[in-house]
Coordinates of C-alpha atoms in Angstrom, one line a residue:
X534 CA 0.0 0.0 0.0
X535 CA 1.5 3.2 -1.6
X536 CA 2.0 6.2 1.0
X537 CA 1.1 9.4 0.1
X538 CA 2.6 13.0 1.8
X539 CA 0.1 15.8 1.3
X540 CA 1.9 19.1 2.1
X541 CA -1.3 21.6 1.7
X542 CA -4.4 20.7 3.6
X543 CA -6.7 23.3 1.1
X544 CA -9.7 22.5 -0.5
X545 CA -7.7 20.6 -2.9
X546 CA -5.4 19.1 -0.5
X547 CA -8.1 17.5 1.6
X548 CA -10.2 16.4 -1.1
X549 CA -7.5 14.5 -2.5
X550 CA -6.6 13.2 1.3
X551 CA -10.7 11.7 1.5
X552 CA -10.6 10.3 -2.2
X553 CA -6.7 8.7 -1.6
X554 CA -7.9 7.0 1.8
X555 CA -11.1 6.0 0.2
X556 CA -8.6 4.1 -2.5
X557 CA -6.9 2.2 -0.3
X558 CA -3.5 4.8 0.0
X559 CA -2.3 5.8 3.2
X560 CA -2.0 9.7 4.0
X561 CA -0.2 11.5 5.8
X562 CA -1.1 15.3 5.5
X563 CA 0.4 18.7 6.9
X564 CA -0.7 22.6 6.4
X565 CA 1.6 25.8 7.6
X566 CA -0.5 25.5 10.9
X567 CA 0.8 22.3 12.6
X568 CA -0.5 19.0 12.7
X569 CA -2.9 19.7 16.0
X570 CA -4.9 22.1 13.6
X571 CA -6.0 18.9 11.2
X572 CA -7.5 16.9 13.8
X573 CA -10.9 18.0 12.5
X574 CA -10.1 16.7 9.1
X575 CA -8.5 13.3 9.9
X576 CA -11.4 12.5 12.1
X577 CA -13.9 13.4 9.5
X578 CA -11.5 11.1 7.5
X579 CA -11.4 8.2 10.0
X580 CA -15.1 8.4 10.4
X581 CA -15.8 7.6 6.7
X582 CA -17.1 4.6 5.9
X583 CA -15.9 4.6 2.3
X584 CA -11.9 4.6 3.8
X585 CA -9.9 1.7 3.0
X586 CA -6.7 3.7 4.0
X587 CA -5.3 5.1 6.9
X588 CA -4.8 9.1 7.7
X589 CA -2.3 11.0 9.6
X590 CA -1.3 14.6 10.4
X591 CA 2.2 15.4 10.7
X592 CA 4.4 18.4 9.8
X593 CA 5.4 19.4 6.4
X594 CA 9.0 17.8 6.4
X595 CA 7.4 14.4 8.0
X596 CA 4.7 14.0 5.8
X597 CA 7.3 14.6 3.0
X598 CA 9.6 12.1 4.6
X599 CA 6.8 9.5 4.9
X600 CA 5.3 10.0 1.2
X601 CA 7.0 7.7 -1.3
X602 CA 4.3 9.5 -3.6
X603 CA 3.8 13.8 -1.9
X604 CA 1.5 16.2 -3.4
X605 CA 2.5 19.8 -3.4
X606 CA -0.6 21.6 -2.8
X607 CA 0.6 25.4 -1.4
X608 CA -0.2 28.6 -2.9
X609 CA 2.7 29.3 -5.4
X610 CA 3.7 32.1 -3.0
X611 CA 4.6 29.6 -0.4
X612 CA 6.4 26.7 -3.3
X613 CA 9.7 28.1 -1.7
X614 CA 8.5 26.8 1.4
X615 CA 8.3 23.3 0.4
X616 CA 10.9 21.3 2.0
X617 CA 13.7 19.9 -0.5
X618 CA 15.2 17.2 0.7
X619 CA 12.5 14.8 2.2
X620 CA 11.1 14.9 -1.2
X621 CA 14.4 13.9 -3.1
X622 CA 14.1 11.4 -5.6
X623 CA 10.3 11.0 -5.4
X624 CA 7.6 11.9 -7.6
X625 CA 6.0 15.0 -6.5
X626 CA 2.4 16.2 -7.7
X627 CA 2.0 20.1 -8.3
X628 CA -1.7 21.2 -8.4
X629 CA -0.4 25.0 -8.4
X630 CA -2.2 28.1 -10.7
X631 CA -0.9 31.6 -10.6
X632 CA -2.8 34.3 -9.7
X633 CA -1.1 37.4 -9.9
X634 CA -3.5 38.9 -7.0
X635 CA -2.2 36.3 -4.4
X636 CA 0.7 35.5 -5.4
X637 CA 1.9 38.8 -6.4
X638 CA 3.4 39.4 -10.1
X639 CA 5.8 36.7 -11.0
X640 CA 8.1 38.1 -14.2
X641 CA 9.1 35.0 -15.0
X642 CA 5.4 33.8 -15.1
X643 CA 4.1 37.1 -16.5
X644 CA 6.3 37.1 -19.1
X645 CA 6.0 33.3 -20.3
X646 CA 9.0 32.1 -19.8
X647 CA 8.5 29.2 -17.4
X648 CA 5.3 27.5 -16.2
X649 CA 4.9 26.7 -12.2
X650 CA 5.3 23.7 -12.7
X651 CA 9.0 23.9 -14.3
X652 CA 9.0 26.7 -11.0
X653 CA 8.1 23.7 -8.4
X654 CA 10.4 21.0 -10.4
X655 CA 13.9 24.1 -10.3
X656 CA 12.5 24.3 -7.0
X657 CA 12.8 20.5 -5.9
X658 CA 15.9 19.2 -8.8
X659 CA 16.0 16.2 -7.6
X660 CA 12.2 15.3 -7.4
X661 CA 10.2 13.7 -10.8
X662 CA 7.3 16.7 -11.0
X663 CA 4.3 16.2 -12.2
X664 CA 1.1 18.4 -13.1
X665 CA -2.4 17.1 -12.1
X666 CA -5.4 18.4 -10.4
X667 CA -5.0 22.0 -11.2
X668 CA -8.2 22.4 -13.1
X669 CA -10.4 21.1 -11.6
X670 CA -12.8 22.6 -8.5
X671 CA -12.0 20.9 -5.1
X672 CA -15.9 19.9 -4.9
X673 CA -15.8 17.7 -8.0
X674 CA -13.0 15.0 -7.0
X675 CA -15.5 13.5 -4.5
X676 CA -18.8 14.6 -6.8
X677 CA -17.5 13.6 -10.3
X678 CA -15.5 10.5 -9.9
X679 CA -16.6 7.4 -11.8
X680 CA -15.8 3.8 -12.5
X681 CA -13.1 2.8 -15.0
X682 CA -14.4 2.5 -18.4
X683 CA -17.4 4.9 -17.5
X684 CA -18.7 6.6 -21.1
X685 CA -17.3 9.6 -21.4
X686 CA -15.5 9.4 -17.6
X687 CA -14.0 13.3 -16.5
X688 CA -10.6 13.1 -17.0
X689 CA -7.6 15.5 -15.9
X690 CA -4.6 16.3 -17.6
X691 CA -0.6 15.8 -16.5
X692 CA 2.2 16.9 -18.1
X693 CA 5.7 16.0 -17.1
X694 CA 9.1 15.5 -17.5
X695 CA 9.7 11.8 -15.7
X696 CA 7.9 9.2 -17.8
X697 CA 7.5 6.5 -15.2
X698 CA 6.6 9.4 -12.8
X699 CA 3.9 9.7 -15.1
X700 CA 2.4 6.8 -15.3
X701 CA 2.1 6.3 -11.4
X702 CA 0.0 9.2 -11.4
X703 CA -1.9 8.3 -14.6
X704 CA -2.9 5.0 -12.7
X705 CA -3.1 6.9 -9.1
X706 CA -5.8 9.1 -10.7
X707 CA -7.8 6.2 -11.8
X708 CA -7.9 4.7 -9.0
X709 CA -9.5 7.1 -7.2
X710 CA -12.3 7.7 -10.1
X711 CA -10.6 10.0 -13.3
X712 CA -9.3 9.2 -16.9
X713 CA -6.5 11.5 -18.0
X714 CA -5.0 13.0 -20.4
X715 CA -0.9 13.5 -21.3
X716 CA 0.0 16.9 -22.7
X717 CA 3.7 16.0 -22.5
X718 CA 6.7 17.8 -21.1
X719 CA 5.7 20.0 -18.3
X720 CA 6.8 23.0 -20.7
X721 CA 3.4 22.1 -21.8
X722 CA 1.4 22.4 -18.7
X723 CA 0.4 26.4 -20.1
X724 CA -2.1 24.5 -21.4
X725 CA -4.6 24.0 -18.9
X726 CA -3.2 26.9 -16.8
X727 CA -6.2 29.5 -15.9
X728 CA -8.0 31.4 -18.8
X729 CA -7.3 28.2 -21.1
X730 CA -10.4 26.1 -22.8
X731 CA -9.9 23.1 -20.8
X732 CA -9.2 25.1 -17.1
X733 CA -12.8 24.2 -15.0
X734 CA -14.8 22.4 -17.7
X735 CA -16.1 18.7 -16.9
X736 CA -14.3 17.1 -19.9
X737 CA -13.7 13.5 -21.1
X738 CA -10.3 12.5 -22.6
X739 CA -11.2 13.7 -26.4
X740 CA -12.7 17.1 -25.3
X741 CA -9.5 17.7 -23.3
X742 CA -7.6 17.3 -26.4
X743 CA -9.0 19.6 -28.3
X744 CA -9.5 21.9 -25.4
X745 CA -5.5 21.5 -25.1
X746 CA -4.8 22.1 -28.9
X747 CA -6.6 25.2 -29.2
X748 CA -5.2 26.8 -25.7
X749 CA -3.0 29.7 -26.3
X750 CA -0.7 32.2 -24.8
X751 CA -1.7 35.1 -22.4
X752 CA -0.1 37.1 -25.2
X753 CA -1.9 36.0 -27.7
X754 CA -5.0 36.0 -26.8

């Protein structure tokens, strides 16, 4: 049974804590608050009938440390917060957007030069980064999930650099109840950043194509 560090207890980070445990993945989970500030959640979490897997609060480095699998879940103001080296070597999920008004104006980002995730992989060099679950709203990965083979199943895109990173979370997200989609490098992952076709839409796998194909460039639209 896979272990899975959640650093970010949002709405996406918990959401993805109830649907991991509800696959049969142990989480262990951490915000900037400490772990006593989660005991809400991981009873709520305990308490579900639908949990196969267990739940934990810890602090950010442990619950890096204990993931072989962590998802990065922080506002992008806070990525340089992340800790480093628990997360060496392992495959690390970034659900991150930019939004200038939180995050303040990032050249780099304003200018088109990077993505965040390229940000949160220069951030952790020695971790396999992977984009997932950033277009998506927090409510629908416990409302939308569906069986394996459903007609015309949601699906959610990744992009990334590691291609055996890759297909862990490609099979991680179908287990707990998404198809996906592969844009390729995560140079790529513009295209299902904010403002793009395919950002918030319930799409299948052959909608998310073609919302991916005809995404463009803040500075060309």
């Amino acid at each position: 049974m896979t272990t899975i560090g959640i650093i970010g207890a949002g709405l996406i980070g918990s959401q993805l804590a109830r649907i991991s445990t509800d696959a049969g993945y142990d989480v262990v989970i951490a915000n900037s608050r400490g772990p006593e500030t989660l005991a809400d959640l991981v009873a709520e979490i305990e308490a579900r009938d639908s949990r196969q897997g267990s739940i934990s609060a810890a602090t950010a480095a442990e619950a890096g440390a204990a993931g072989e699998v962590v998802v990065v879940t922080v506002p992008l103001k806070n990525l340089g917060d992340v800790p480093v080296e628990p997360l060496a070597g392992k495959t690390v999920i970034d659900t991150n957007n930019y939004y200038p008004e939180r995050d303040g104006h990032i050249a780099a980002l304003d200018e088109e030069t990077t993505t965040t995730a390229e940000m949160a992989q220069a951030h952790l060099p020695t971790s396999h980064v992977v984009k997932a679950f950033n277009h998506i709203y927090s409510e629908h990965l416990t409302s939308k999930r569906a069986a394996t083979g459903t007609e015309h199943r949601r699906a959610l895109v990744i992009a990334g650099d590691d291609a055996d990173a890759k297909a862990w979370v490609a099979e991680y997200i179908d287990r707990i109840g998404f198809d996906t989609f592969d844009v390729g490098p995560l140079a790529e992952g513009w295209r299902i950043q904010r403002d793009t076709p395919g950002y918030g839409p319930e799409f299948d796998v052959e909608q998310l194509r073609q919302a991916t194909a005809e995404a463009k460039r803040y500075r060309d639209m």
